[in-house]
Amino acid sequence: MPVMTQKMTKVFERPRSLADIEFTYCPGCHHGLITRIIAQVIDELGIQERTVVVGPVGCSVFVYQWFRCDGIQSAHGRACAVATGIKRVNPDLIVFTYQGDGDLAAIGTAESIHAANRGENITVIFINNQIYGMTGGQMAPTTLIGQWATSCPDGRDAGLAGYPIRFSEMVAQLDAPVYVTRQSLYDQKRIMATSRAIKKAFQYQVECKGYSLVEILANCPTSWHMTPTQANKHIADVVTSVFPLGDLVDRG
Amino acid sequence: MRDKILIAGNDAIAEAGIRAGCRSYFGYPITPQNELLEYMSAHMPKAGGVFVQAESEIGAINMCYGASAAGARTMTSSSGPGMSLKLEGISYLAGSDLPCVIVNVARGGPGLGNIAPGQGDYFQATKGGGHGDYRMIVLAPATIPEATELTMLAFDLADKYRTPVLVLVDGVLGQMMEPVEFRDPVDPATLPPKPWALTGAQGRPPNIVTSFFLDPQELSELNLKRQDRYRRIVTQEVRYEEFETGDATIVIAAYGTVARIARTTVKLARNEGIKLGLLRPITLWPFPYAPLRALSNRVKVILTVEMSAGQMLEDVRLAVAERAETPFYGEMGGIVPTPRGILMEVKKYASYDAEDDQGF
Ligand SMILES: Cc1ncc(C[n+]2csc(CCOP(=O)(O)OP(=O)(O)O)c2C)c(N)n1
Ligand code: SF4
Ligand SMILES: [Mg+2]
């Protein structure tokens, strides 16, 4: 038997910025994966000691607990206004919001659009799972036509509830945003792309370039009544046809 | 030597905010407070501070929530309809123990009402308005010099007790001009540190600002602590003014603009031999129950006058119980009572006084 003389190199470890607390998410939920990716990016950019997490109301309401960073909980939908207040009075801080589709694209539409339009130097992480996860699976503004939800028991009817809102496309119409992108996590390649997108968004903020929005097509196995594997396939086959992936704006 | 300058109420309150060391203001236009926002847009940047015209009052109060959490002295202002929108944010400020100064230049209501002065926001200001068990210190100046003093005080109280503080004026005080001698400005760098603020978790564990506590025991304990703090405010921060109450048999209870008008009524009444006095609450919360109670033991009538349907009246009656008559005179819709109009009301009750003057 040959003797192993090579030094072992660590190829995978827990990000330092990730707190040692158990997530409150359901098994297989993408919220946990996204949290880990953000923590990794914070480590890579060396910004843990000056990052402030602005949390929403939604399944990720405890997002401020998952990071070894300062954090704040905001009223439902108001995260971008809260982030504006923090960043304006202390521009040295790296401020990001983490918001669901109900939080950002329904109740928080005004705050979200106007922070983008002012070009606030913040990073917005937008988790589009096409459902209100936290309150038990009601229709979101992003819910697909025909998709079942507890408050549209016959499936979303465009005549009654309109169409899934493409928030990133709306923000991309504005002059101020420097980076607007839509990503997903349904396979390893997409996970890597999402990591790069999040890193770029934070990097732009570090460089004082301005506002970034990273929309992530995420799953909600619980409210979709799917296994995580079925949910990934659903995102790849169906969701991405309504919400096309890719960069919409990159002025960095 | 300090200069005396002639200045409108809205401008004076804004200037007082900057002098209090406030370097961040977030607002949304609404009459009759627009000049306050406009003053800030011109002067806050000159003072090295932050001015943002928000997308709404909801946006503005949440920007304050963020700025305050980051440790900054922060301020917003509005009027009736905008104040209603701010209530969500005020509840979150209170629930997260964050200081913030809010100015309501009150107008006629409810609904869109009008842009004339009003005092119909007393309940909203003093009894909650937003959700949950919270209180807010409410300061009600009656003159513009006093408005500047109280605005500066508001920042100290907000920081001291980690609570939102409301400065409640009305359209009259916002718009009229008076000579003001400002206090010297406070250098923000000299303000006490806020170790709880979000400044980056450098060399310390993360700081968290939240009002969210799933565990009933934990939330209950935080509420009990906050109630203790409120009790401290009640014992330490009651402010009021008495005018000609020494020998009075009738006393007017009024605040803000109405109190200022009622002062003239007191002089007119005294010229006619009516022993009229005035009790003016300066803090609407905490309310001066004790001095009113004391007065009610020796006067026959405490007449509450407000530009509302009778809101402070409820607190006056709580203080007085049945020890004195507690009639009410109110105007609504933006009508401002006149000194003689109030005097006519007083005279209805002055006869009580005259009738048994022998024995009184
Ligand atoms: C003002 C207000 N309205 C309603 C709610 C209830 N609520 C909590 S979370 C939520 C929806 C969250 O959905 P989303 O933002 O998509 O997040 P998810 O849970 O799907 O991640 C709602 C309606 C609230 N907390 N505050
Ligand atoms: S309800 Fe859905 S979004 Fe919420 S934690 Fe569970 S799987 Fe995730
Ligand atoms: Mg959702």
XYZ file of C-alpha atoms and ligand atoms in Angstrom:
647
model
C 0.000 0.000 0.000
C 1.411 3.410 -0.918
C 1.606 5.799 1.996
C -0.431 9.009 1.627
C 2.071 11.790 1.819
C -0.009 14.505 0.223
C -1.376 17.141 2.601
C -5.159 17.137 2.780
C -6.754 20.334 1.539
C -10.107 21.504 2.759
C -12.445 21.793 -0.199
C -15.684 22.481 1.647
C -16.455 24.180 4.932
C -19.191 26.057 6.653
C -19.042 29.777 5.809
C -17.778 31.767 8.782
C -20.565 34.316 8.342
C -23.211 31.618 8.754
C -24.388 31.425 12.368
C -24.505 28.078 14.093
C -28.284 27.972 14.472
C -30.776 25.531 13.025
C -32.876 26.923 10.179
C -36.628 27.137 10.615
C -37.193 26.134 6.966
C -38.906 22.987 5.720
C -36.669 20.193 4.429
C -35.569 20.796 0.854
C -36.534 24.472 0.876
C -34.336 26.771 -1.194
C -34.327 29.492 1.477
C -31.612 27.573 3.342
C -29.462 27.157 0.247
C -29.705 30.845 -0.626
C -28.751 31.801 2.928
C -25.647 29.653 2.668
C -24.675 31.179 -0.671
C -24.988 34.706 0.741
C -22.875 33.775 3.771
C -20.222 32.368 1.442
C -20.198 35.598 -0.581
C -19.914 37.690 2.583
C -16.885 35.565 3.562
C -15.285 35.828 0.149
C -15.652 39.606 0.086
C -14.489 39.945 3.687
C -17.435 42.152 4.631
C -18.936 40.256 7.561
C -18.019 42.957 10.069
C -19.770 45.675 8.137
C -22.786 43.885 6.726
C -26.334 44.532 7.933
C -29.074 42.028 7.094
C -32.513 43.552 6.545
C -35.143 40.871 7.013
C -38.711 40.671 5.715
C -41.873 39.082 6.992
C -42.246 35.682 5.414
C -40.706 32.244 5.928
C -37.353 34.028 6.111
C -38.476 36.319 8.942
C -35.545 35.036 11.049
C -32.974 35.719 8.331
C -31.141 38.146 10.651
C -30.351 35.212 12.929
C -28.636 33.074 10.296
C -25.674 35.397 9.807
C -22.896 36.508 12.110
C -23.767 40.058 11.099
C -25.878 42.862 12.520
C -29.496 42.488 11.507
C -32.909 44.036 11.602
C -36.460 42.830 11.146
C -38.720 45.063 9.046
C -42.445 45.426 8.682
C -43.932 43.344 5.855
C -42.778 44.873 2.566
C -40.774 47.765 4.010
C -37.295 46.259 3.873
C -36.056 48.495 1.037
C -37.104 51.633 2.935
C -35.428 50.329 6.090
C -32.287 49.522 4.101
C -32.378 53.039 2.627
C -32.426 54.554 6.118
C -29.490 52.445 7.309
C -27.349 52.918 4.220
C -27.950 56.662 3.958
C -26.855 57.379 7.521
C -23.915 54.969 7.389
C -22.672 54.408 3.812
C -19.741 52.314 5.109
C -22.133 49.514 5.953
C -22.979 46.843 3.381
C -26.752 46.589 3.489
C -28.817 43.889 1.870
C -32.491 42.997 2.024
C -33.797 39.451 1.791
C -37.436 39.396 0.703
C -40.082 37.014 -0.552
C -42.365 37.686 -3.502
C -45.295 38.700 -1.314
C -43.075 40.985 0.716
C -41.263 42.614 -2.187
C -43.707 42.464 -5.057
C -47.117 42.878 -3.380
C -47.268 44.776 -0.100
C -43.817 46.300 -0.591
C -44.181 47.309 -4.232
C -43.823 51.032 -3.575
C -40.826 50.747 -1.242
C -39.100 48.222 -3.522
C -39.583 50.163 -6.773
C -38.580 53.510 -5.320
C -35.428 52.263 -3.627
C -34.470 50.887 -7.053
C -35.413 54.130 -8.763
C -33.371 56.210 -6.331
C -30.475 53.902 -7.048
C -29.881 53.185 -3.375
C -26.503 51.536 -2.988
C -27.996 48.351 -1.558
C -28.382 44.723 -2.603
C -31.847 43.206 -2.832
C -32.175 39.422 -2.734
C -35.633 38.529 -3.982
C -36.906 35.006 -3.348
C -39.626 34.276 -5.867
C -41.313 31.023 -4.855
C -44.663 31.989 -6.431
C -46.471 31.511 -3.132
C -47.036 32.957 0.329
C -45.105 30.293 2.189
C -45.294 31.617 5.704
C -49.025 32.126 5.909
C -49.753 28.677 4.523
C -49.708 28.812 0.746
C -51.932 31.629 -0.458
C -51.654 33.139 -3.926
C -48.730 35.511 -4.479
C -48.497 38.186 -7.188
C -46.047 35.790 -8.858
C -48.285 32.706 -8.735
C -48.535 31.116 -12.187
C -51.773 31.050 -14.180
C -53.633 27.903 -13.250
C -51.419 27.249 -10.226
C -53.269 26.032 -7.170
C -52.972 27.992 -3.955
C -55.110 28.035 -0.823
C -56.684 31.351 -1.819
C -57.212 30.366 -5.462
C -58.583 26.842 -5.010
C -59.450 26.546 -8.714
C -56.037 27.749 -9.783
C -55.015 31.326 -10.510
C -57.478 32.864 -12.924
C -56.053 35.799 -14.883
C -59.517 37.304 -15.185
C -59.834 37.508 -11.421
C -56.281 37.910 -10.232
C -54.226 39.139 -13.170
C -50.934 37.645 -14.297
C -47.704 36.700 -12.526
C -45.804 39.927 -12.023
C -42.343 40.147 -13.529
C -40.823 42.462 -10.999
C -37.270 42.317 -12.279
C -38.456 43.392 -15.729
C -40.212 46.358 -14.113
C -37.073 47.357 -12.236
C -35.015 46.863 -15.382
C -37.021 49.667 -17.020
C -35.553 52.159 -14.563
C -32.418 54.179 -15.226
C -30.751 53.833 -11.832
C -30.252 50.098 -11.137
C -26.774 48.797 -11.958
C -27.521 45.114 -11.848
C -30.793 43.232 -12.269
C -30.751 39.503 -12.795
C -32.976 36.449 -12.477
C -31.409 33.195 -11.319
C -32.482 29.759 -10.151
C -31.181 26.815 -8.169
C -32.603 23.767 -9.919
C -29.240 22.217 -10.756
C -25.589 22.588 -9.835
C -24.874 24.841 -12.798
C -27.663 27.211 -11.769
C -26.513 27.201 -8.172
C -23.042 28.285 -9.298
C -24.569 30.985 -11.506
C -26.662 32.247 -8.613
C -23.562 32.365 -6.402
C -21.744 34.435 -9.024
C -24.727 36.760 -9.405
C -25.015 37.352 -5.667
C -21.295 37.969 -5.446
C -21.437 40.468 -8.270
C -24.348 42.296 -6.633
C -22.481 42.628 -3.336
C -19.269 43.533 -5.149
C -21.038 46.400 -6.905
C -22.256 47.691 -3.561
C -18.751 47.468 -2.093
C -17.568 49.489 -5.095
C -20.382 52.038 -4.462
C -21.857 51.391 -7.900
C -25.473 51.375 -6.737
C -28.596 49.285 -6.608
C -28.687 45.564 -7.449
C -31.595 43.144 -7.576
C -31.020 39.401 -7.641
C -34.281 37.549 -8.184
C -34.064 33.850 -7.453
C -36.682 31.384 -8.669
C -37.033 29.286 -5.548
C -39.146 26.344 -4.523
C -41.707 25.818 -1.816
C -42.058 22.041 -1.683
C -44.521 22.329 1.202
C -47.075 24.628 -0.402
C -46.525 23.283 -3.891
C -47.180 19.772 -2.545
C -44.131 18.458 -4.388
C -40.955 16.700 -3.386
C -37.833 18.871 -3.710
C -36.888 16.905 -6.838
C -40.302 17.445 -8.421
C -40.074 21.108 -7.442
C -36.708 21.496 -9.200
C -38.123 19.918 -12.344
C -41.171 22.199 -12.137
C -38.914 25.265 -11.946
C -36.808 24.099 -14.879
C -39.750 23.086 -17.089
C -42.535 25.507 -16.184
C -41.474 28.426 -13.991
C -38.557 29.533 -16.151
C -40.891 29.796 -19.145
C -42.854 32.486 -17.302
C -39.828 34.018 -15.581
C -36.905 33.830 -18.034
C -33.462 33.462 -16.490
C -30.554 35.785 -17.077
C -29.208 39.287 -16.596
C -31.649 42.076 -17.434
C -29.335 44.949 -16.578
C -25.607 45.050 -15.945
C -24.219 48.554 -15.890
C -21.367 47.680 -13.573
C -25.183 86.852 21.934
C -27.857 84.772 20.367
C -29.806 86.271 17.531
C -33.539 86.535 17.610
C -34.989 85.713 14.222
C -38.502 85.899 12.891
C -39.360 82.426 11.660
C -42.412 80.324 10.769
C -43.273 77.338 12.934
C -42.534 74.648 10.355
C -39.130 76.161 9.564
C -38.375 76.637 13.258
C -39.144 73.021 14.110
C -36.929 71.840 11.248
C -34.101 74.108 12.380
C -34.528 72.888 15.961
C -34.187 69.320 14.710
C -30.883 70.081 13.016
C -29.720 71.946 16.129
C -30.615 68.906 18.217
C -27.947 67.004 16.289
C -30.387 65.255 13.976
C -28.650 64.494 10.691
C -31.318 62.480 8.909
C -34.777 63.485 7.825
C -37.233 61.462 5.740
C -40.571 62.929 4.702
C -43.387 63.173 2.223
C -45.215 66.375 1.247
C -48.530 67.170 2.884
C -50.081 70.503 3.792
C -49.758 72.173 6.303
C -46.266 70.748 7.019
C -44.631 71.179 3.584
C -42.304 73.971 4.689
C -40.760 71.672 7.273
C -39.812 69.146 4.593
C -38.629 71.919 2.257
C -36.498 73.488 4.993
C -34.883 70.116 5.594
C -34.228 69.622 1.878
C -32.264 72.877 1.840
C -30.550 72.816 5.231
C -29.963 69.165 6.078
C -27.384 68.652 3.315
C -25.625 71.868 4.406
C -25.347 70.402 7.898
C -23.804 67.255 6.392
C -26.985 65.301 6.956
C -29.317 63.088 4.968
C -32.539 64.275 3.352
C -34.755 61.882 1.411
C -38.151 62.696 -0.016
C -39.703 59.273 0.374
C -42.283 57.579 -1.866
C -44.866 57.761 0.936
C -45.204 58.311 4.651
C -44.848 54.541 5.037
C -41.534 54.752 3.218
C -40.457 57.749 5.308
C -41.179 56.226 8.707
C -39.454 52.993 7.712
C -36.396 54.937 6.577
C -36.451 56.495 10.054
C -36.696 52.982 11.491
C -33.553 51.990 9.580
C -31.665 55.204 10.340
C -32.523 54.990 14.020
C -31.479 51.334 14.156
C -28.159 52.402 12.651
C -27.740 54.768 15.606
C -28.603 58.113 14.017
C -30.869 60.804 15.416
C -33.701 60.843 12.924
C -36.880 62.745 12.226
C -39.969 62.763 10.036
C -43.028 64.982 9.838
C -46.515 64.812 8.409
C -50.159 65.656 8.956
C -53.452 63.753 9.418
C -53.663 61.312 6.478
C -49.886 60.848 6.487
C -49.851 60.240 10.224
C -52.326 57.420 9.753
C -49.876 55.784 7.336
C -46.994 56.188 9.769
C -48.706 54.255 12.530
C -47.454 50.866 11.356
C -43.894 52.154 11.500
C -44.440 53.840 14.862
C -45.606 50.538 16.328
C -42.452 48.845 14.979
C -40.259 51.660 16.368
C -41.879 51.233 19.778
C -41.717 47.436 19.552
C -38.010 47.558 18.702
C -37.259 50.272 21.300
C -35.973 52.740 18.747
C -35.827 56.506 19.265
C -37.358 58.735 16.591
C -38.899 62.195 16.506
C -42.136 62.584 14.580
C -43.896 65.888 13.995
C -47.622 66.083 13.289
C -48.722 69.477 11.995
C -52.347 68.536 12.482
C -55.160 69.465 10.139
C -58.920 69.001 9.897
C -60.210 65.419 9.619
C -61.281 62.667 9.396
C -60.461 61.356 5.930
C -58.884 63.936 3.712
C -60.605 66.558 5.882
C -59.001 69.843 5.013
C -55.775 71.755 5.437
C -57.026 74.061 8.184
C -55.762 73.535 11.757
C -57.246 70.777 13.901
C -56.766 68.841 17.127
C -58.682 65.744 16.111
C -55.538 63.577 16.208
C -55.327 63.576 20.022
C -56.630 60.021 20.367
C -54.318 58.794 17.631
C -51.355 60.520 19.279
C -51.961 59.580 22.888
C -53.933 56.349 22.896
C -51.990 54.268 20.416
C -53.326 54.262 16.898
C -50.826 51.657 15.832
C -51.118 48.082 17.078
C -49.937 46.643 20.353
C -49.180 47.876 23.857
C -47.069 50.899 23.211
C -46.938 54.489 24.287
C -45.402 57.528 22.712
C -44.319 60.714 24.479
C -46.415 63.541 23.012
C -45.212 67.137 23.313
C -47.669 69.941 22.520
C -46.119 73.403 22.268
C -48.287 76.529 22.205
C -45.776 78.977 20.736
C -43.005 78.751 18.186
C -40.165 79.362 20.669
C -41.634 76.574 22.759
C -41.923 74.363 19.665
C -38.167 74.710 19.105
C -37.401 73.936 22.756
C -39.681 70.910 22.776
C -38.357 69.615 19.459
C -34.845 69.642 20.874
C -36.117 68.045 24.075
C -37.922 65.414 21.989
C -34.594 64.070 20.701
C -33.176 63.811 24.225
C -36.268 62.044 25.524
C -36.370 59.704 22.511
C -32.759 58.653 23.130
C -33.121 58.502 26.895
C -36.149 56.234 26.871
C -35.555 54.582 23.475
C -39.025 55.479 22.274
C -40.636 57.437 19.470
C -41.607 60.964 20.542
C -44.305 62.988 18.819
C -44.306 66.762 18.582
C -47.946 67.674 18.027
C -48.688 71.103 16.622
C -51.398 72.269 14.255
C -51.626 74.255 11.065
C -51.700 77.583 12.950
C -48.408 76.931 14.724
C -46.894 75.461 11.590
C -47.646 78.484 9.463
C -47.442 81.533 11.737
C -44.231 83.448 12.391
C -42.743 84.458 15.724
C -39.379 85.712 16.952
C -37.239 82.807 18.161
C -33.943 82.713 19.988
C -32.526 79.280 19.218
C -30.519 77.226 21.667
C -26.927 76.478 20.671
C -26.634 73.525 18.321
C -25.692 70.099 19.615
C -22.697 68.445 17.948
C -23.851 64.928 17.015
C -20.353 63.648 17.836
C -20.901 64.563 21.493
C -24.096 62.528 21.878
C -24.017 59.456 24.131
C -23.068 56.244 22.288
C -25.713 53.685 21.342
C -24.092 50.304 21.916
C -27.208 48.523 20.638
C -27.065 50.175 17.194
C -26.338 48.393 13.907
C -22.826 49.561 13.150
C -21.340 46.289 11.937
C -20.469 43.284 14.107
C -16.826 44.206 14.516
C -15.198 42.922 17.695
C -18.585 42.210 19.244
C -21.445 39.763 18.741
C -24.077 40.828 16.196
C -26.637 43.420 17.264
C -30.209 42.618 16.307
C -33.112 45.061 16.095
C -36.455 43.316 16.102
C -39.929 43.349 17.559
C -40.505 39.682 16.676
C -40.498 37.181 19.565
C -42.376 33.937 19.012
C -42.023 32.788 22.609
C -44.934 34.265 24.627
C -42.823 34.300 27.797
C -40.067 36.286 26.114
C -42.450 38.761 24.467
C -44.342 39.162 27.719
C -41.131 39.958 29.614
C -40.078 42.515 27.018
C -43.490 44.132 27.233
C -43.327 44.230 31.022
C -39.918 45.909 30.851
C -41.265 48.436 28.384
C -44.233 49.133 30.654
C -41.765 49.800 33.493
C -40.059 52.308 31.267
C -43.425 53.903 30.505
C -44.133 54.150 34.236
C -40.804 55.939 34.681
C -41.819 58.379 31.976
C -45.133 58.981 33.729
C -43.416 59.806 37.019
C -40.603 61.901 35.530
C -41.752 63.627 32.395
C -45.155 65.221 33.003
C -45.051 68.839 31.887
C -47.788 71.448 32.094
C -48.332 75.126 32.707
C -50.820 76.837 34.974
C -51.860 80.428 34.302
C -53.893 82.475 36.815
C -55.164 79.374 38.577
C -54.300 80.584 42.092
C -57.662 82.132 42.910
C -59.579 80.736 39.942
C -63.063 79.350 40.286
C -63.233 78.320 36.653
C -60.306 76.797 34.791
C -59.927 76.157 31.098
C -58.056 73.000 30.083
C -56.564 73.421 26.625
C -53.351 72.635 24.751
C -51.429 73.998 21.791
C -52.976 76.779 19.735
C -56.221 76.692 21.702
C -54.340 77.184 24.975
C -52.639 80.190 23.486
C -56.003 81.689 22.533
C -57.455 80.801 25.929
C -54.719 82.846 27.624
C -56.270 85.921 26.045
C -59.673 84.732 27.232
C -58.319 84.564 30.790
C -57.229 88.204 30.557
C -60.575 89.281 29.073
C -62.482 87.385 31.762
C -60.421 88.836 34.558
C -61.107 92.342 33.227
C -64.768 91.498 33.739
C -64.173 90.151 37.228
C -64.455 86.466 36.342
C -61.813 84.448 38.166
C -60.709 82.355 35.204
C -57.515 80.330 35.004
C -55.866 78.032 32.460
C -54.210 74.667 32.761
C -52.189 73.789 29.693
C -50.858 70.253 29.328
C -47.455 70.403 27.600
C -47.071 66.636 27.585
C -50.274 65.052 26.314
C -48.732 61.727 27.194
C -47.842 61.490 29.973
C -50.947 63.521 30.767
C -50.940 65.866 33.794
C -53.659 64.027 35.704
C -52.346 65.009 39.145
C -52.397 68.798 38.737
C -55.869 68.606 37.218
C -57.000 66.440 40.100
C -55.584 68.968 42.540
C -57.379 71.821 40.785
C -60.642 69.932 40.723
C -60.638 69.904 44.522
C -60.853 73.684 44.661
C -62.545 74.934 41.457
C -66.127 74.423 40.407
C -65.725 74.125 36.677
C -62.999 72.816 34.409
C -63.968 73.746 30.872
C -62.107 71.792 28.207
C -61.669 73.637 24.918
C -60.346 71.842 21.852
C -60.444 71.947 18.080
C -62.047 68.508 18.180
C -65.246 66.791 19.254
C -63.816 66.334 22.737
C -60.793 64.057 22.815
C -58.543 65.442 25.554
C -61.832 65.907 27.383
C -61.769 62.186 28.214
C -58.448 62.564 30.025
C -59.663 65.669 31.821
C -62.730 63.786 33.030
C -60.556 60.861 34.105
C -58.498 63.255 36.221
C -61.384 65.258 37.634
C -63.761 62.373 38.239
C -66.923 63.958 39.636
C -65.146 66.563 41.754
C -65.984 69.471 39.435
C -68.172 70.199 36.443
C -66.397 69.267 33.210
C -68.185 70.952 30.314
C -66.724 71.091 26.831
C -66.464 73.622 24.051
C -65.116 72.434 20.719
C -64.802 73.525 17.135
C -64.125 71.187 14.243
C -63.491 71.257 10.549
C -60.652 73.715 10.853
C -62.546 76.433 12.723
C -60.325 78.099 15.308
C -62.060 79.312 18.474
C -61.690 83.014 19.257
C -60.874 84.501 22.668
C -64.367 86.036 22.834
C -66.021 82.840 21.642
C -64.356 80.968 24.491
C -65.319 83.789 26.892
C -68.957 83.352 25.953
C -68.703 79.679 26.880
C -66.979 80.580 30.131
C -69.793 82.977 30.987
C -72.314 80.131 30.844
C -70.542 78.683 33.856
C -69.420 81.954 35.458
C -72.954 82.270 36.773
C -72.321 79.154 38.904
C -69.605 81.199 40.432
C -71.629 84.404 40.847
C -74.672 82.663 42.327
C -72.950 81.226 45.294
C -70.107 83.670 45.421
C -71.145 84.442 48.990
C -70.452 80.961 50.119
C -67.738 79.973 47.747
C -48.997 44.031 7.279
C -48.987 42.559 7.245
N -49.879 41.908 6.486
C -49.866 40.565 6.447
C -48.957 39.849 7.166
C -49.006 38.335 7.109
N -47.952 37.752 6.293
C -46.826 37.280 6.836
S -45.779 36.633 5.748
C -46.855 36.898 4.466
C -46.552 36.467 3.076
C -45.154 36.140 2.860
O -44.970 35.654 1.591
P -43.628 35.863 0.826
O -43.194 37.280 0.963
O -43.805 35.383 -0.559
O -42.571 35.000 1.644
P -42.414 33.419 1.745
O -43.018 33.050 3.050
O -43.113 32.814 0.584
O -40.951 33.188 1.712
C -48.004 37.528 4.941
C -49.134 37.883 4.077
C -48.043 40.577 7.972
N -47.121 39.978 8.729
N -48.067 41.913 7.980
S -43.338 26.912 3.574
Fe -42.269 26.806 1.623
S -40.984 28.637 1.527
Fe -41.611 28.339 3.637
S -39.954 27.196 4.590
Fe -41.483 25.710 3.917
S -40.840 25.130 1.878
Fe -39.731 26.992 2.387
Mg -43.116 33.625 -1.405
